[in-house]
Amino acid sequence: MTQPLEQTPQRQKTLWWQRGIIYQIYPRSFQDSSGDGVGDLEGIRSRLPYLASLGIGAIWISPIYPSPMADFGYDVADYSGIEPMFGTFQDFDKLLAEAHALGLKVVLDLVPNHSSEMNAWFLESRSSRDNPKRDWYIWKDATPDGGPPNNWLAWFGGSGWEWDEKTGQYYFHQFLKEQPDLNWRNPEVRGAIFEAMRFWLNKGVDGFRVDVIWLLAKDELWRDEPPNPDYAKGQISFNKLLHIHTQNQPDTHEYIRQMRAVLEEYGERMMVGEIFTPLETLVSYYGAGDECHMPFNFSLILKTLDSYTEWNARVIRDLVDRYDALCGAGWPNYVLGNHDQPRFKSRFGFENARAATLMLLTLRGTPTFYYGDEIGMVNGVIPRERIQDPFAGDVESAGRDPERTPMQWDGGQNAGFSSAEPWLPINPDFQTVNVAAQEADPHSDLNFFRALTQLRNSSEALMVGAYRSLERHPDVFAYLRGKGILVVLNFGGETLELDLSSVAEKANLLLSTRMVEPRALDLKALRLEPHEGLVLSI
Ligand code: TEU
């Protein structure tokens, strides 16, 4: 176990991705400038002053590469191009330069596990069995009875194997059949992805969020996966099996080290890996400091792949304690929401949203924040006929569309997102929940978020200080950061009075979720309103 950062000589050397907040932009839904109802790069550029005003350190943009949009960009047709719907290279270069001028880093999404079926690599690969790129994807013969080579499943439903009539073999896809998996055992494939990374790094991007990085290697013996004894009706069909041969394979770590080496050619760049696995396994993706800078920690969202983490003080304190200790020398990180998960305000309850935001931004580690959460956006309402997400079929709901609805900029037409009918419906609450209305209200969610980021950015203790939780009331999660910061969160609906005098006698209130005026407080009888969170200096 390493020492807390602030006690080590490296303290001064903390890097931008350790100090700064990462803000995720789903480009289809942030701002449309071209009038086609889909967001674009020029739209993002026009909102850079807003983004800078949030006090964030970096934007991560979900895929902007050419794509048939079977999975809305997570099916990449060209790793070194820009989807015309999103704009041009000129737009991208301008966005990057202006973001950098405002002090914002830019992180791109990299999707190396699978491409689009329309990627030139796959078109070649499927053209004939002796094509030089045949082995760039995973092709297998049918079993004697014509069935797929094994029982592996696709996340979005059904078999993971798709029959190709023309060449008489199956190819493997862990997501849609339009997303064939690349064969990472082939060094040419790895080389091609590394070249794509260099292409963007040469342009000046600051890092990558790497899609399903933990799935890159597959079992070399192509063994069947065993049934999941805990599978219950109602779960996605993918969960019928235990994925011991397609997830967390040992060779994946070697591939990640090679990706990391590419980043190291460029200095202070960052790679955050998308991984859904228990915390004990998750931290193995730090490697010896030579794999992911950060493996995404989704534990504040998901308890297991099928159940959400509850807003419960004990549950969350236990998992933060466990995770903070497990990280060791690795830099921690926390996520509350993204384009695949229901909005946290809907998950945790409206009344808890500010306390959850306060917690995310005061725990030890890099926070990743999802667009719109700063104004309190909730799950959208998607009428059946407007469902877009291909995953929706298997989950019998609107899938991931509710968390992908357009950013709510103002109370006008289409919430200021687009002059045309947006690709997904605007949330019905947009007339009150929007940026313009909240700019005007000093106590709005937006201004609360800004006050919080300002506080965080001005405090070494909050950015890099050690974390220690305090044992207290069952509805309270309280923790110290560094030497001088105390955070107290009331998870319940009752007013509480706590005696925290063992920590210090007096404290200064720096920020409350209720945005009351800063003042001195007596820690012997600290009053907490229902669902309130406090940041105090001691
Ligand atoms: O997500 C991987 C993943 O595991 C999700 O599909 C998740 O299981 C699902 O959204 C239900 O919560 C990544 C991307 O984030 C996602 O948008 C892509 O669809 C997927 O990979 C395939 O690229």
XYZ file of C-alpha atoms and ligand atoms in Angstrom:
561
model
C 0.000 0.000 0.000
C 1.402 3.422 -0.875
C 1.307 6.550 1.236
C -1.354 9.159 0.660
C -0.249 11.311 -2.242
C 0.076 14.492 -0.230
C 2.757 12.885 1.941
C 4.883 11.769 -0.940
C 7.365 13.760 -2.950
C 5.216 13.201 -6.063
C 2.519 15.475 -4.668
C 3.454 18.321 -6.941
C 3.479 15.954 -9.848
C -0.210 15.071 -9.842
C -1.397 15.085 -13.402
C -4.313 16.755 -15.149
C -6.411 13.602 -15.185
C -5.923 13.184 -11.447
C -6.895 16.753 -10.594
C -9.499 17.544 -13.195
C -13.118 16.465 -13.544
C -13.922 14.525 -16.722
C -17.195 15.524 -18.389
C -18.728 13.090 -20.864
C -20.377 14.430 -23.984
C -22.631 12.170 -26.027
C -22.158 14.052 -29.299
C -25.490 13.111 -30.874
C -27.280 14.783 -27.979
C -25.252 17.803 -26.896
C -25.821 20.553 -29.454
C -26.900 20.468 -33.077
C -25.502 23.234 -35.296
C -26.416 21.859 -38.743
C -30.172 21.562 -38.237
C -30.512 17.801 -38.765
C -31.692 16.980 -35.252
C -28.404 15.294 -34.330
C -25.646 16.993 -32.337
C -22.252 17.710 -33.930
C -18.705 18.960 -33.365
C -19.489 22.546 -34.259
C -22.304 22.391 -31.696
C -19.856 21.249 -29.030
C -17.424 24.000 -30.046
C -20.133 26.636 -29.697
C -20.728 25.449 -26.131
C -17.083 25.509 -25.034
C -17.533 28.682 -22.965
C -20.326 26.939 -21.082
C -18.142 23.869 -20.562
C -15.277 25.999 -19.288
C -17.664 27.762 -16.896
C -18.381 24.415 -15.227
C -14.883 24.167 -13.777
C -14.221 20.792 -15.395
C -10.788 19.624 -16.544
C -11.549 17.536 -19.609
C -14.261 16.541 -22.010
C -14.600 12.948 -23.182
C -16.529 12.745 -26.423
C -18.290 9.455 -27.281
C -17.338 8.148 -30.767
C -17.246 10.677 -33.621
C -15.808 8.342 -36.275
C -17.542 7.405 -39.526
C -20.240 4.923 -38.589
C -23.445 3.393 -39.962
C -24.763 4.115 -36.427
C -26.054 0.600 -35.772
C -24.874 1.250 -32.191
C -24.706 5.041 -32.514
C -20.995 5.323 -33.180
C -19.769 2.309 -31.220
C -19.632 0.615 -34.627
C -16.615 2.280 -36.220
C -16.244 2.210 -40.004
C -12.954 4.133 -40.079
C -10.739 4.609 -37.029
C -9.027 7.651 -38.512
C -11.960 9.594 -39.864
C -14.798 11.882 -38.790
C -18.444 10.982 -39.313
C -19.866 13.570 -41.758
C -22.987 13.875 -39.596
C -20.691 15.202 -36.860
C -18.607 17.449 -39.117
C -15.197 17.618 -40.731
C -11.548 17.436 -39.709
C -11.528 21.194 -39.833
C -14.338 21.273 -37.259
C -12.464 18.800 -35.114
C -9.174 20.692 -35.245
C -10.939 23.917 -34.356
C -12.757 22.299 -31.462
C -9.525 20.803 -30.149
C -7.582 24.051 -30.417
C -10.292 26.122 -28.776
C -10.813 23.602 -25.988
C -7.079 23.633 -25.286
C -7.034 27.428 -25.322
C -9.694 27.334 -22.595
C -7.637 24.880 -20.554
C -9.816 21.881 -21.334
C -8.299 18.530 -22.238
C -9.998 16.439 -24.900
C -10.411 12.682 -24.535
C -11.722 10.563 -27.412
C -13.538 7.267 -27.287
C -11.580 4.357 -28.724
C -13.482 1.197 -29.689
C -10.798 -1.440 -30.343
C -12.702 -4.623 -29.494
C -14.958 -4.524 -32.525
C -15.461 -2.473 -35.669
C -18.466 -1.854 -37.850
C -19.322 -4.514 -40.407
C -18.896 -1.645 -42.899
C -15.275 -1.036 -41.902
C -13.008 -1.626 -44.934
C -11.094 -4.138 -42.805
C -14.176 -6.280 -42.327
C -15.356 -5.890 -45.912
C -12.023 -7.334 -46.978
C -12.046 -9.968 -44.278
C -15.429 -11.314 -45.295
C -14.721 -11.128 -49.038
C -12.988 -14.533 -49.166
C -11.362 -17.112 -46.939
C -7.920 -16.338 -48.331
C -8.114 -12.569 -48.089
C -5.042 -11.238 -46.233
C -7.367 -9.648 -43.668
C -9.390 -12.842 -43.088
C -7.616 -13.379 -39.786
C -8.236 -9.784 -38.636
C -11.614 -10.983 -37.365
C -12.715 -14.179 -35.649
C -13.878 -16.740 -38.202
C -14.745 -20.348 -37.359
C -16.248 -23.351 -39.098
C -19.679 -24.630 -38.182
C -19.972 -27.743 -36.043
C -20.806 -30.940 -38.007
C -24.522 -30.256 -37.551
C -24.124 -26.745 -38.938
C -24.385 -24.963 -35.592
C -22.100 -22.210 -34.251
C -18.654 -23.287 -32.960
C -19.581 -22.801 -29.301
C -22.292 -21.391 -27.024
C -20.964 -17.851 -26.651
C -23.622 -15.144 -26.481
C -23.903 -11.521 -27.577
C -24.538 -8.805 -24.954
C -27.448 -7.461 -26.934
C -29.164 -10.860 -27.225
C -28.832 -14.176 -29.074
C -25.769 -16.090 -30.201
C -22.461 -14.287 -30.540
C -21.879 -16.099 -33.854
C -23.210 -14.945 -37.202
C -23.209 -17.191 -40.250
C -21.645 -15.770 -43.393
C -23.285 -17.416 -46.373
C -20.709 -16.395 -48.944
C -17.604 -17.815 -47.265
C -19.353 -20.533 -45.265
C -18.038 -19.662 -41.817
C -19.257 -17.977 -38.645
C -17.796 -14.731 -37.313
C -17.904 -13.688 -33.681
C -19.494 -10.504 -32.337
C -19.928 -9.712 -28.634
C -22.390 -6.926 -29.373
C -24.547 -6.510 -32.503
C -23.925 -8.639 -35.571
C -23.069 -5.307 -37.222
C -20.122 -5.086 -34.765
C -17.721 -7.975 -35.572
C -14.997 -8.524 -32.972
C -11.439 -7.853 -34.120
C -8.916 -10.640 -33.596
C -6.511 -9.142 -31.070
C -4.263 -12.194 -31.237
C -3.220 -11.001 -34.680
C -0.315 -8.531 -34.340
C -1.385 -6.721 -37.518
C -4.703 -5.871 -35.871
C -2.977 -4.508 -32.795
C -0.629 -2.512 -35.028
C -3.586 -1.025 -36.913
C -5.291 0.096 -33.711
C -2.015 1.531 -32.377
C -1.646 3.477 -35.622
C -5.145 4.885 -35.157
C -4.207 5.934 -31.632
C -1.107 7.702 -32.939
C -3.176 9.416 -35.603
C -5.281 11.160 -32.953
C -2.425 11.653 -30.511
C -0.465 13.384 -33.273
C -3.418 15.711 -33.667
C -3.078 16.555 -29.993
C -5.823 14.651 -28.213
C -5.111 14.087 -24.543
C -6.219 10.531 -24.114
C -8.753 7.810 -24.722
C -11.695 6.245 -22.991
C -11.351 2.685 -24.202
C -14.543 0.765 -24.875
C -14.855 -2.704 -23.254
C -11.086 -2.981 -22.875
C -11.519 -6.066 -20.679
C -13.002 -8.094 -23.542
C -10.106 -7.858 -26.022
C -8.726 -11.392 -25.648
C -10.881 -14.494 -25.998
C -10.176 -18.029 -24.857
C -7.755 -19.630 -27.295
C -9.480 -23.000 -26.987
C -12.942 -21.555 -27.745
C -14.479 -23.483 -24.872
C -18.207 -23.314 -24.091
C -19.156 -21.068 -21.213
C -20.949 -22.693 -18.243
C -24.531 -21.797 -17.295
C -25.021 -19.118 -14.670
C -26.697 -20.802 -11.679
C -27.952 -17.402 -10.466
C -29.675 -16.475 -13.691
C -33.164 -15.204 -12.999
C -36.033 -14.504 -15.354
C -36.173 -10.869 -16.352
C -32.411 -10.541 -16.657
C -30.916 -9.973 -20.074
C -30.414 -13.266 -21.935
C -26.652 -12.647 -22.031
C -26.579 -13.409 -18.300
C -27.615 -17.035 -18.839
C -23.921 -17.941 -19.002
C -20.880 -17.205 -16.862
C -18.485 -15.453 -19.203
C -15.299 -17.039 -17.998
C -13.852 -17.466 -21.504
C -14.675 -14.087 -23.025
C -14.011 -11.647 -20.173
C -10.844 -10.811 -18.194
C -8.626 -13.171 -20.186
C -4.957 -13.009 -19.105
C -3.676 -11.915 -22.538
C -5.835 -8.796 -22.372
C -3.365 -7.353 -19.865
C -0.524 -7.732 -22.349
C -2.541 -5.949 -25.044
C -3.318 -3.106 -22.639
C 0.375 -2.746 -21.786
C 1.062 -2.365 -25.492
C -1.606 0.322 -25.794
C -0.162 2.079 -22.765
C 3.276 2.021 -24.385
C 1.822 3.889 -27.366
C 0.471 6.578 -25.031
C 3.816 6.807 -23.280
C 5.387 7.900 -26.574
C 3.429 11.118 -26.115
C 4.017 12.098 -22.505
C 1.178 13.181 -20.279
C -1.675 11.328 -21.970
C -4.350 9.238 -20.313
C -6.244 6.008 -20.885
C -9.369 5.132 -18.935
C -10.720 1.651 -19.559
C -14.349 0.593 -19.559
C -14.523 -2.559 -17.425
C -17.417 -4.164 -15.540
C -15.928 -6.544 -13.037
C -15.761 -6.843 -9.233
C -13.442 -4.312 -7.585
C -10.832 -6.943 -6.689
C -10.413 -7.799 -10.377
C -10.907 -4.232 -11.547
C -7.768 -2.975 -9.838
C -5.669 -5.574 -11.684
C -6.121 -3.313 -14.730
C -3.749 -0.754 -13.228
C -1.088 -3.408 -13.828
C 2.215 -2.334 -12.355
C 1.400 1.229 -13.334
C 1.769 0.105 -16.949
C -1.844 -0.613 -17.934
C -4.859 1.715 -17.613
C -4.219 5.030 -15.889
C -7.715 4.424 -14.576
C -10.015 1.420 -14.957
C -13.493 2.953 -14.700
C -15.024 2.292 -11.297
C -18.757 1.806 -11.850
C -19.506 0.597 -8.322
C -21.583 3.693 -7.491
C -23.849 2.694 -10.381
C -23.880 -1.092 -10.431
C -23.823 -3.580 -7.590
C -23.701 -6.450 -10.064
C -24.280 -6.291 -13.797
C -27.961 -6.736 -13.007
C -28.608 -4.585 -10.003
C -28.019 -0.975 -9.150
C -26.195 0.262 -6.089
C -28.677 1.712 -3.607
C -28.425 5.168 -2.096
C -27.639 3.802 1.345
C -24.976 5.277 3.616
C -23.605 1.953 4.861
C -23.554 0.314 1.459
C -21.744 3.230 -0.119
C -19.335 3.803 2.729
C -18.348 0.125 2.678
C -17.724 0.124 -1.016
C -15.749 3.358 -0.984
C -13.620 2.099 1.923
C -12.974 -1.167 0.134
C -12.205 0.446 -3.209
C -9.977 3.192 -1.817
C -7.860 0.559 -0.060
C -7.803 -1.794 -3.067
C -6.480 0.897 -5.410
C -3.088 0.838 -3.724
C -0.731 2.834 -5.905
C -3.400 3.224 -8.590
C -5.289 6.477 -8.859
C -9.002 6.021 -7.944
C -11.977 7.272 -9.921
C -15.739 7.380 -9.571
C -18.634 7.511 -12.037
C -22.315 8.241 -11.386
C -23.698 8.145 -14.885
C -22.999 7.593 -18.555
C -24.729 6.927 -21.874
C -25.459 3.307 -20.920
C -27.023 3.788 -17.483
C -30.188 5.426 -16.138
C -29.638 9.017 -14.919
C -28.525 9.006 -11.280
C -31.165 11.531 -10.266
C -33.760 8.975 -11.365
C -31.873 6.083 -9.751
C -31.147 7.628 -6.364
C -34.265 9.798 -6.047
C -34.632 13.463 -6.912
C -34.070 14.589 -3.322
C -30.662 12.881 -3.189
C -29.196 14.220 -6.421
C -27.244 17.109 -4.907
C -25.785 15.021 -2.099
C -24.732 12.415 -4.679
C -23.056 15.109 -6.797
C -21.327 16.500 -3.730
C -20.081 13.025 -2.849
C -18.796 12.310 -6.363
C -16.764 15.506 -6.378
C -15.337 15.129 -2.866
C -14.239 11.479 -2.821
C -10.558 10.734 -3.466
C -10.192 10.158 -7.186
C -11.130 11.516 -10.564
C -14.869 12.099 -11.029
C -16.479 11.426 -14.394
C -19.654 13.413 -14.872
C -22.286 12.918 -17.579
C -23.637 15.838 -19.616
C -26.884 17.289 -18.285
C -26.475 15.854 -14.790
C -25.285 19.308 -13.676
C -28.758 20.725 -14.389
C -30.518 17.715 -12.898
C -31.613 15.957 -16.068
C -33.583 12.772 -15.404
C -34.451 9.744 -17.540
C -36.311 10.792 -20.643
C -39.686 9.483 -21.702
C -39.400 7.556 -24.967
C -42.632 6.566 -26.717
C -42.417 3.080 -28.211
C -42.373 4.314 -31.806
C -39.398 6.563 -31.096
C -37.107 3.954 -29.540
C -33.666 4.066 -31.171
C -31.407 1.857 -29.061
C -30.796 -1.566 -30.642
C -30.301 -2.978 -27.127
C -33.933 -2.151 -26.264
C -35.178 -5.381 -27.890
C -33.486 -7.612 -25.364
C -34.351 -5.578 -22.272
C -37.999 -4.918 -23.195
C -37.757 -1.230 -22.396
C -36.493 1.864 -24.132
C -32.991 0.490 -23.499
C -30.479 3.291 -23.108
C -32.430 6.043 -24.869
C -33.771 7.631 -21.646
C -30.256 8.716 -20.633
C -29.392 9.923 -24.137
C -32.027 12.626 -24.622
C -30.870 16.041 -25.878
C -29.176 18.554 -23.600
C -31.688 21.098 -22.308
C -30.257 24.523 -23.041
C -33.328 26.738 -22.750
C -37.117 26.743 -22.586
C -37.554 27.444 -26.302
C -38.112 25.239 -29.318
C -36.467 21.813 -28.884
C -34.856 23.131 -25.704
C -32.305 25.067 -27.762
C -30.729 21.793 -28.873
C -31.716 21.928 -32.542
C -33.867 23.800 -35.020
C -35.135 20.426 -36.275
C -36.991 17.562 -34.619
C -34.330 15.958 -32.377
C -33.326 12.315 -32.934
C -34.663 11.509 -29.450
C -37.490 13.412 -27.762
C -36.692 16.267 -25.403
C -37.577 15.527 -21.775
C -40.970 16.968 -20.816
C -39.374 18.912 -17.921
C -37.210 21.093 -20.219
C -39.094 24.309 -19.523
C -37.874 24.372 -15.942
C -34.836 22.117 -16.165
C -32.577 23.996 -18.578
C -29.310 25.907 -18.584
C -30.775 29.366 -19.271
C -33.287 29.182 -16.421
C -30.653 27.887 -14.039
C -28.066 30.522 -15.004
C -30.531 33.072 -13.673
C -31.096 31.329 -10.353
C -28.198 31.551 -7.880
C -29.490 28.473 -6.030
C -30.022 26.265 -9.065
C -28.471 22.830 -9.570
C -26.186 24.381 -12.167
C -24.884 27.029 -9.805
C -24.576 24.462 -7.042
C -22.419 22.391 -9.378
C -20.240 25.403 -10.175
C -19.827 26.271 -6.503
C -18.783 22.698 -5.870
C -16.237 22.513 -8.704
C -14.828 25.868 -7.651
C -14.394 24.601 -4.111
C -12.806 21.372 -5.315
C -10.458 23.147 -7.718
C -9.238 25.473 -4.984
C -8.564 22.717 -2.446
C -5.484 20.463 -2.566
C -7.133 18.335 0.117
C -10.202 17.704 -2.037
C -8.215 17.032 -5.170
C -5.458 14.834 -3.848
C -5.814 14.472 -0.065
C -6.070 11.095 1.630
C -9.514 9.645 2.355
C -10.709 8.273 5.691
C -14.306 7.483 6.571
C -15.788 8.050 10.023
C -18.028 5.560 11.815
C -21.257 7.369 12.740
C -25.038 7.326 12.376
C -26.456 4.613 9.995
C -27.901 7.260 7.677
C -24.687 9.254 7.522
C -21.597 8.859 5.384
C -18.877 11.160 6.703
C -15.235 11.304 5.656
C -12.080 13.322 5.996
C -10.056 14.499 3.032
C -6.448 15.432 3.558
C -5.761 17.358 6.719
C -8.470 19.942 6.675
C -11.680 18.816 4.969
C -14.675 17.019 6.459
C -17.596 15.879 4.299
C -20.880 14.851 5.923
C -23.791 13.399 3.955
C -27.262 12.666 5.278
C -28.686 9.817 3.206
C -32.001 9.821 5.038
C -35.120 11.928 5.214
C -34.793 12.943 8.895
C -33.155 15.964 10.438
C -30.166 14.775 12.456
C -27.905 16.169 15.098
C -24.450 14.631 15.191
C -21.611 14.868 17.638
C -18.436 15.016 15.557
C -16.375 16.732 18.254
C -13.844 13.887 18.204
C -12.737 15.205 14.815
C -12.584 18.873 15.825
C -14.576 21.228 17.977
C -15.410 23.817 15.400
C -15.656 23.810 11.666
C -16.352 26.264 8.907
C -19.096 25.445 6.513
C -17.723 25.785 2.967
C -20.687 24.443 1.015
C -24.045 22.863 1.726
C -26.349 21.210 -0.805
C -28.889 23.767 0.452
C -26.467 26.551 -0.522
C -26.828 28.365 2.798
C -24.271 31.053 3.625
C -20.836 29.855 4.799
C -20.483 30.117 8.572
C -18.801 28.644 11.646
C -20.424 25.505 13.061
C -20.148 23.640 16.337
C -19.216 20.004 15.653
C -20.540 18.859 19.036
C -24.054 19.403 17.744
C -23.891 19.443 13.988
C -27.337 19.775 12.448
C -28.039 18.033 9.161
C -31.251 18.623 7.262
C -32.863 15.701 5.365
C -30.758 14.649 2.313
C -28.251 17.377 3.082
C -24.555 17.212 2.282
C -21.916 19.486 3.789
C -18.296 20.281 3.023
C -16.545 21.702 6.072
C -13.045 22.900 6.779
C -11.628 21.864 10.136
O -20.616 -0.702 -23.367
C -20.368 -2.005 -22.989
C -21.397 -2.581 -22.151
O -21.125 -3.483 -21.419
C -22.761 -2.005 -22.268
O -23.225 -2.527 -23.457
C -23.703 -2.307 -21.165
O -23.709 -3.638 -20.814
C -25.078 -1.955 -21.623
O -25.034 -0.634 -22.064
C -26.099 -2.131 -20.537
O -25.817 -1.366 -19.427
C -19.870 -0.111 -24.368
C -20.473 1.211 -24.751
O -20.430 2.072 -23.653
C -21.862 0.983 -25.260
O -22.521 2.181 -25.533
C -21.731 0.149 -26.506
O -23.014 -0.167 -26.975
C -20.955 -1.137 -26.250
O -19.764 -0.921 -25.520
C -20.530 -1.744 -27.556
O -19.536 -0.948 -28.131
